Amino acid sequence: MSSPDPQVRAARNHSDRPSPDHRPSTTALGAGGTTAVHGPVVAVTGAAAGVGAMLTERLATAEEIKQVIAIDERRGECAAAQWHILDVRDPAIADKLRGADVVVHLALDLDLETDPAARTAYNVRGTQTVLTAAAAAGVHRVVLCTSAMVYGALPENELPLSEDAELRATAEATGVGDLLEIERLARRAPRAHPGLNVTVVRPAVLVGGTDTALTRYFESPRLLVVAGSRPAWQFCHVEDLCAALEYAVLEKVDGELAVGCDGWLEQEEVEELTGIRRMELPSAVALGAAARLHRIGLTPSPAGDLAYTMYPWVVSGSRLHDAGWRPRWTNEEVLAELLEEVSGRHTVAGRRLGRKDATAAGAAGATVALLGAAAVVRRARKARRR
C-alpha cells in the first residue's frame, strides 16, 4: 500500500487548532469557597474501550459535566470516572443508573468475527435493557449511536442525505440489521416511557481504532470497484464523533443526528490520495463471489457490505452544524489516518491474511483472488460431497 500524499499527511497536525466546540465554564464557588459544578451526571456504557473509553475521558475532563459513571464488563483506565462492572443486559444496571441525568449507550458488538446470532442477541437485548433501566432510574435522556449506514447505500440517494431521509437499509450488511432494530427501539422508547428523551447519532465511515468491512476495504492490494457503480466516500473520525456525542449530552442538539466530515470524496480522488489502483469487476461477478465466499465461511463480510462501496450514503450533518458543531477533521485527513492504521495489514475479499498469504496475494493480485473464488467454492462443494 502506497503512502498518502505528503501534503495530506502534513495536514493531520491538529496541535495548534482551536477546538470549534467552545466549552464555557459552569463552575461556581459553593459554601466555604469550594468549587461546585452545575452540570449533568452522565453514564457511559461500553466505557472501557473504543469510542466509549474516548468519550469517558473527554466527559471526565469537561467543565460542564458534574460526574461520569462508567459501565462495562471490565474496568477501564479513566480514574476520574465512577466504575460499575456488569453486563449491560443485566437488569441490575437500573440501580447503577440512579442519579444519572443522561446515559450514552455505546456497548455494542459490531465485530466482523462475532457469530451474527450472538451479536444480535447482545446488541438488541442490551439496548432494550438500557432504555428500560434508564426510564426506571429517572434518567431523562438516552443517547444511542448507530451508523449512517441505516440510510442505505442506493444509486438514487441524494448527495448529501438529510437527517430526515428515510431509513432504507436492509439487514444484508454486517450489523446493519441490529442497528435498524436499535433505531426502532429509539423511536418506540419515548412512547413506552413518557418523559424519556432519546437522541440517535449516526456517524459516517468511522475511523480511529476501528475494524469494519469498510476500513478493511483499504487493506486490499487493489480497491475493488464494481462496474457501473457510483461510490462517494465520507468519513468520521472518532474524535469528531465524541464531540458530537458531547453536544447531545449537553442538550445543545437532539433528535436524529448525522455526523461526518464536510463533503465527500469521489472514487477517483480516493485512488489518487491512497496510491492504490482499482480493480473493476462486473456486478454479477463481484456480488456473486462475495456471497459464495461468505456462505461457505471463507470471509466474514456478507455481500451486502459491498453496496456501501458502490453507492452513496453521504450525510449532511445539518442539525449539528446548526447547533454550532464543526468537524475538526477533513475527509482527506481521516483517509490519511486510516492508511496509517492499516499499514502492514492485508485483506482480500474481506478476509484478513497472514504474512505468507499476503505475499501470495500481492504477487497474484486481488483480481486472481476474487475471480478464483468460484474455483474455491467448487472445491469446497466437492469436499462436502465426499
Coordinates of C-alpha atoms in Angstrom, one line a residue:
M1 CA 0.0 0.0 0.0
S2 CA 1.4 3.4 -1.0
S3 CA 1.7 6.3 1.4
P4 CA -0.7 9.2 1.1
D5 CA 0.3 12.5 -0.4
P6 CA 2.7 14.3 1.9
Q7 CA 0.6 17.4 1.9
V8 CA -2.4 15.3 3.2
R9 CA -0.2 13.7 5.8
A10 CA 1.1 17.1 7.0
A11 CA -2.5 18.4 7.3
R12 CA -3.1 15.9 10.1
N13 CA -1.3 18.1 12.6
H14 CA -4.0 19.5 14.8
S15 CA -1.9 20.5 17.8
D16 CA -2.4 24.3 17.3
R17 CA -6.0 24.2 16.1
P18 CA -8.6 25.7 18.4
S19 CA -11.5 23.4 19.3
P20 CA -14.6 24.5 17.5
D21 CA -16.9 23.4 20.3
H22 CA -16.4 26.1 22.9
R23 CA -16.8 24.9 26.4
P24 CA -17.9 27.7 28.8
S25 CA -17.2 27.3 32.4
T26 CA -20.1 26.1 34.6
T27 CA -18.2 26.1 37.9
A28 CA -19.1 28.4 40.7
L29 CA -17.9 28.8 44.3
G30 CA -20.1 27.0 46.8
A31 CA -20.3 27.2 50.6
G32 CA -16.9 27.7 52.2
G33 CA -15.3 28.6 48.9
T34 CA -15.4 25.1 47.5
T35 CA -16.0 24.6 43.7
A36 CA -19.4 23.4 42.7
V37 CA -20.1 22.1 39.2
H38 CA -23.5 22.7 37.8
G39 CA -24.0 20.1 35.0
P40 CA -25.3 16.7 34.3
V41 CA -24.3 13.3 35.7
V42 CA -23.5 11.2 32.7
A43 CA -23.4 7.4 32.5
V44 CA -21.5 5.8 29.6
T45 CA -21.9 2.1 28.7
G46 CA -19.1 0.3 26.9
A47 CA -16.7 2.7 28.7
A48 CA -13.6 0.6 28.9
A49 CA -12.6 0.6 25.2
G50 CA -13.1 2.2 21.8
V51 CA -15.4 5.2 21.4
G52 CA -16.7 4.6 24.9
A53 CA -13.3 5.0 26.5
M54 CA -12.5 8.1 24.5
L55 CA -15.9 9.7 25.4
T56 CA -15.5 8.8 29.1
E57 CA -12.1 10.5 29.2
R58 CA -13.5 13.6 27.4
L59 CA -16.5 14.0 29.6
A60 CA -14.5 13.4 32.8
T61 CA -12.4 16.5 32.0
A62 CA -15.3 18.7 30.7
E63 CA -16.1 21.6 33.0
E64 CA -19.8 21.3 32.1
I65 CA -20.1 17.7 33.4
K66 CA -20.6 17.1 37.1
Q67 CA -19.8 13.4 37.2
V68 CA -19.2 10.4 34.8
I69 CA -20.5 6.9 35.6
A70 CA -18.6 4.3 33.6
I71 CA -20.2 0.9 32.9
D72 CA -18.5 -2.1 31.3
E73 CA -17.7 -5.7 31.8
R74 CA -14.1 -4.7 32.8
R75 CA -12.6 -1.6 34.4
G76 CA -11.2 1.0 32.0
E77 CA -8.3 3.4 32.5
C78 CA -10.3 6.6 33.4
A79 CA -9.6 7.1 37.1
A80 CA -11.9 10.1 37.3
A81 CA -15.0 8.1 36.5
Q82 CA -17.1 6.1 38.9
W83 CA -16.9 2.5 37.6
H84 CA -19.5 -0.3 37.7
I85 CA -18.6 -3.7 36.3
L86 CA -21.5 -5.6 34.8
D87 CA -23.1 -6.7 31.5
V88 CA -25.5 -4.1 30.1
R89 CA -28.1 -6.9 29.7
D90 CA -28.3 -7.3 33.4
P91 CA -31.4 -5.6 34.8
A92 CA -29.3 -4.6 37.9
I93 CA -28.0 -1.8 35.7
A94 CA -31.0 0.3 36.7
D95 CA -29.5 0.6 40.2
K96 CA -26.2 1.8 38.7
L97 CA -28.0 4.5 36.7
R98 CA -29.8 6.1 39.6
G99 CA -28.7 9.7 39.9
A100 CA -27.7 9.9 36.3
D101 CA -29.2 12.6 34.1
V102 CA -28.0 11.2 30.8
V103 CA -27.0 7.8 29.5
V104 CA -24.8 7.3 26.4
H105 CA -25.1 3.7 25.3
L106 CA -22.0 2.6 23.4
A107 CA -21.9 -1.1 24.5
L108 CA -22.4 -2.6 21.0
D109 CA -20.7 -5.5 19.4
L110 CA -20.1 -4.9 15.7
D111 CA -17.1 -7.2 15.4
L112 CA -16.8 -8.9 12.0
E113 CA -15.8 -12.2 13.6
T114 CA -18.6 -12.4 16.1
D115 CA -21.3 -15.0 15.5
P116 CA -24.2 -13.0 14.0
A117 CA -26.9 -14.5 16.3
A118 CA -24.8 -13.8 19.4
R119 CA -24.1 -10.3 18.1
T120 CA -27.8 -9.5 17.6
A121 CA -28.7 -11.0 21.0
Y122 CA -26.2 -8.8 22.7
N123 CA -26.9 -5.6 20.8
V124 CA -30.7 -5.7 20.8
R125 CA -31.1 -7.1 24.3
G126 CA -28.5 -4.7 25.7
T127 CA -30.2 -1.6 24.2
Q128 CA -33.7 -2.8 25.4
T129 CA -32.3 -3.2 28.9
V130 CA -30.6 0.1 29.0
L131 CA -33.6 2.0 27.7
T132 CA -35.9 0.3 30.3
A133 CA -33.4 0.7 33.1
A134 CA -32.8 4.4 32.3
A135 CA -36.6 5.1 32.4
A136 CA -36.9 3.2 35.7
A137 CA -33.9 5.1 37.2
G138 CA -35.4 8.5 36.3
V139 CA -32.9 9.3 33.6
H140 CA -34.3 12.0 31.3
R141 CA -32.1 11.5 28.2
V142 CA -30.5 8.5 26.5
V143 CA -28.1 8.9 23.6
L144 CA -27.7 6.0 21.2
C145 CA -25.1 5.6 18.5
T146 CA -25.9 3.6 15.3
S147 CA -24.4 4.5 11.9
A148 CA -25.3 6.4 8.8
M149 CA -25.4 3.0 7.1
V150 CA -29.0 2.8 8.3
Y151 CA -30.0 5.2 5.4
G152 CA -28.9 2.5 3.0
A153 CA -26.5 2.8 0.1
L154 CA -28.6 3.3 -3.1
P155 CA -27.8 4.6 -6.5
E156 CA -30.6 7.2 -6.3
N157 CA -29.5 8.6 -3.0
E158 CA -29.2 12.4 -2.8
L159 CA -25.8 13.9 -2.1
P160 CA -25.9 14.6 0.8
L161 CA -28.8 13.0 2.6
S162 CA -30.7 14.9 5.3
E163 CA -31.2 13.5 8.8
D164 CA -34.9 13.1 7.9
A165 CA -34.2 10.9 4.9
E166 CA -36.0 7.5 5.0
L167 CA -34.0 4.6 6.5
R168 CA -33.9 2.3 3.5
A169 CA -31.1 0.0 4.5
T170 CA -31.7 -3.8 4.7
A171 CA -30.2 -6.3 7.1
E172 CA -27.9 -7.7 4.5
A173 CA -24.7 -5.9 5.7
T174 CA -22.7 -6.7 8.8
G175 CA -24.6 -5.5 11.9
V176 CA -27.0 -3.2 10.0
G177 CA -30.0 -5.3 11.0
D178 CA -29.0 -4.8 14.6
L179 CA -28.7 -1.0 14.0
L180 CA -32.1 -0.8 12.4
E181 CA -33.7 -2.6 15.3
I182 CA -31.9 -0.2 17.7
E183 CA -33.4 2.7 15.7
R184 CA -36.8 1.1 16.1
L185 CA -36.3 0.8 19.8
A186 CA -35.2 4.5 19.9
R187 CA -38.4 5.6 18.2
R188 CA -40.6 3.5 20.5
A189 CA -39.0 4.3 23.8
P190 CA -40.4 7.8 24.4
R191 CA -43.9 6.4 23.8
A192 CA -43.3 3.4 26.1
H193 CA -41.6 5.7 28.7
P194 CA -43.1 9.2 28.7
G195 CA -40.5 11.8 29.8
L196 CA -37.6 9.9 28.3
N197 CA -35.8 11.7 25.5
V198 CA -33.8 9.6 23.1
T199 CA -31.2 11.0 20.7
V200 CA -29.6 8.9 18.0
V201 CA -26.2 9.7 16.5
R202 CA -25.3 8.3 13.1
P203 CA -21.7 8.5 12.1
A204 CA -20.3 8.0 8.6
V205 CA -17.4 5.6 8.0
L206 CA -15.9 5.6 11.4
V207 CA -12.1 5.8 11.7
G208 CA -9.8 5.8 14.7
G209 CA -9.0 2.3 16.2
T210 CA -11.9 0.7 14.3
D211 CA -12.1 -2.5 12.3
T212 CA -15.0 -2.8 9.9
A213 CA -15.7 -4.1 6.5
L214 CA -15.3 -0.5 5.2
T215 CA -11.9 0.1 6.9
R216 CA -10.7 -3.3 5.6
Y217 CA -11.6 -2.1 2.1
F218 CA -8.4 0.0 2.3
E219 CA -6.3 -3.0 3.4
S220 CA -6.7 -4.7 -0.1
P221 CA -3.9 -4.7 -2.7
R222 CA -6.4 -3.2 -5.1
L223 CA -9.5 -1.1 -4.5
L224 CA -12.5 -3.1 -5.7
V225 CA -14.8 -1.0 -7.9
V226 CA -18.0 -2.6 -9.2
A227 CA -18.7 -1.6 -12.8
G228 CA -21.4 0.9 -13.2
S229 CA -21.4 1.9 -9.5
R230 CA -21.1 5.4 -8.1
P231 CA -19.1 5.4 -4.9
A232 CA -18.9 8.5 -2.7
W233 CA -16.7 8.3 0.4
Q234 CA -17.4 10.3 3.6
F235 CA -15.5 9.5 6.8
C236 CA -16.0 10.4 10.5
H237 CA -13.0 10.5 12.9
V238 CA -13.8 9.1 16.4
E239 CA -12.7 12.5 17.9
D240 CA -15.4 14.3 15.9
L241 CA -17.9 11.6 16.9
C242 CA -17.1 12.1 20.6
A243 CA -17.5 15.9 20.2
A244 CA -20.9 15.3 18.6
L245 CA -21.9 12.9 21.4
E246 CA -20.9 15.6 24.0
Y247 CA -23.2 18.1 22.2
A248 CA -26.1 15.6 22.6
V249 CA -25.2 15.0 26.3
L250 CA -25.3 18.8 27.0
E251 CA -28.6 19.1 25.1
K252 CA -27.2 21.5 22.6
V253 CA -28.9 19.4 20.0
D254 CA -31.3 16.5 20.0
G255 CA -33.3 14.2 17.7
E256 CA -31.7 12.2 15.0
L257 CA -28.2 13.4 14.2
A258 CA -25.8 12.5 11.3
V259 CA -22.1 13.2 11.8
G260 CA -19.2 13.1 9.5
C261 CA -16.6 15.2 7.7
D262 CA -17.9 18.0 5.5
G263 CA -18.4 16.9 1.9
W264 CA -17.2 13.6 0.3
L265 CA -14.5 12.1 -1.9
E266 CA -15.2 10.6 -5.3
Q267 CA -13.6 7.2 -6.1
E268 CA -11.0 8.8 -8.4
E269 CA -9.9 11.1 -5.6
V270 CA -9.6 8.2 -3.1
E271 CA -7.4 6.3 -5.6
E272 CA -5.2 9.4 -6.1
L273 CA -4.9 10.0 -2.4
T274 CA -4.2 6.4 -1.5
G275 CA -2.0 5.5 -4.4
I276 CA -3.9 2.2 -4.6
R277 CA -5.0 1.2 -8.1
R278 CA -8.5 0.0 -8.7
M279 CA -9.8 -3.5 -9.8
E280 CA -13.0 -3.2 -11.7
L281 CA -15.3 -6.2 -11.9
P282 CA -18.8 -6.7 -13.3
S283 CA -21.5 -6.5 -10.6
A284 CA -22.6 -10.2 -11.1
V285 CA -19.0 -11.4 -10.6
A286 CA -18.2 -9.2 -7.5
L287 CA -21.5 -9.8 -5.7
G288 CA -21.7 -13.5 -6.6
A289 CA -18.2 -14.2 -5.4
A290 CA -18.7 -12.2 -2.2
A291 CA -21.9 -14.1 -1.5
R292 CA -20.4 -17.6 -2.2
L293 CA -17.3 -16.9 -0.1
H294 CA -19.3 -15.7 2.8
R295 CA -21.8 -18.6 2.6
I296 CA -19.0 -21.2 2.9
G297 CA -17.3 -19.3 5.7
L298 CA -14.2 -18.1 3.9
T299 CA -14.9 -14.4 4.5
P300 CA -16.6 -12.6 7.4
S301 CA -18.3 -10.0 5.2
P302 CA -21.6 -10.7 3.6
A303 CA -22.3 -9.5 0.0
G304 CA -24.4 -6.7 1.5
D305 CA -21.3 -4.9 2.7
L306 CA -20.3 -4.3 -0.9
A307 CA -23.3 -1.9 -1.5
Y308 CA -21.6 0.6 0.8
T309 CA -18.6 0.7 -1.5
M310 CA -20.8 1.0 -4.6
Y311 CA -23.4 3.7 -4.0
P312 CA -23.5 7.0 -1.9
W313 CA -24.7 7.3 1.6
V314 CA -23.2 10.7 2.4
V315 CA -24.9 12.7 5.2
S316 CA -25.3 16.5 5.6
G317 CA -25.0 16.8 9.4
S318 CA -27.1 19.9 9.2
R319 CA -28.6 19.7 12.8
L320 CA -25.2 19.5 14.4
H321 CA -23.9 22.4 12.2
D322 CA -26.9 24.5 13.1
A323 CA -26.1 23.9 16.8
G324 CA -22.5 25.2 16.2
W325 CA -20.6 21.9 16.0
R326 CA -17.9 21.6 13.3
P327 CA -15.7 18.6 12.4
R328 CA -12.1 19.1 13.2
W329 CA -11.1 16.5 10.5
T330 CA -11.4 16.6 6.8
N331 CA -12.1 13.5 4.6
E332 CA -8.6 13.7 3.3
E333 CA -7.1 13.8 6.7
V334 CA -9.2 10.9 8.0
L335 CA -8.3 8.8 5.0
A336 CA -4.6 9.5 5.6
E337 CA -5.1 8.4 9.3
L338 CA -6.8 5.3 8.1
L339 CA -4.0 4.4 5.8
E340 CA -1.5 4.7 8.6
E341 CA -3.7 2.5 10.8
V342 CA -4.0 -0.3 8.3
S343 CA -0.4 -0.2 7.1
G344 CA 1.0 -3.7 7.1
R345 CA -2.4 -5.4 7.1
H346 CA -3.5 -7.3 4.0
T347 CA -7.1 -8.2 3.2
V348 CA -8.7 -9.9 0.2
A349 CA -12.5 -10.2 -0.2
G350 CA -12.9 -9.0 3.4
R351 CA -10.7 -11.7 4.9
R352 CA -7.5 -10.6 6.6
L353 CA -4.5 -12.6 5.6
G354 CA -1.4 -13.8 7.4
R355 CA 2.0 -12.7 6.2
K356 CA 2.6 -15.8 4.0
D357 CA -0.9 -15.5 2.4
A358 CA -0.4 -11.7 2.0
T359 CA 2.8 -12.3 0.0
A360 CA 0.9 -14.7 -2.3
A361 CA -2.0 -12.3 -2.7
G362 CA 0.3 -9.5 -3.5
A363 CA 2.1 -11.5 -6.2
A364 CA -1.1 -12.9 -7.7
G365 CA -3.1 -9.8 -7.4
A366 CA -6.6 -9.3 -5.9
T367 CA -8.2 -10.0 -9.3
V368 CA -6.9 -13.5 -9.3
A369 CA -8.0 -13.9 -5.6
L370 CA -11.6 -12.8 -6.4
L371 CA -12.0 -14.5 -9.8
G372 CA -10.6 -17.6 -8.2
A373 CA -13.4 -17.6 -5.7
A374 CA -15.5 -19.8 -8.0
A375 CA -12.8 -22.5 -8.0
V376 CA -12.6 -22.3 -4.2
V377 CA -16.3 -22.8 -3.9
R378 CA -16.3 -25.7 -6.3
R379 CA -13.5 -27.4 -4.3
A380 CA -15.4 -26.9 -1.1
R381 CA -18.6 -28.3 -2.6
K382 CA -16.7 -31.4 -3.8
A383 CA -15.2 -31.9 -0.4
R384 CA -18.6 -31.8 1.3
R385 CA -19.9 -34.5 -1.2
R386 CA -17.2 -36.9 -0.2

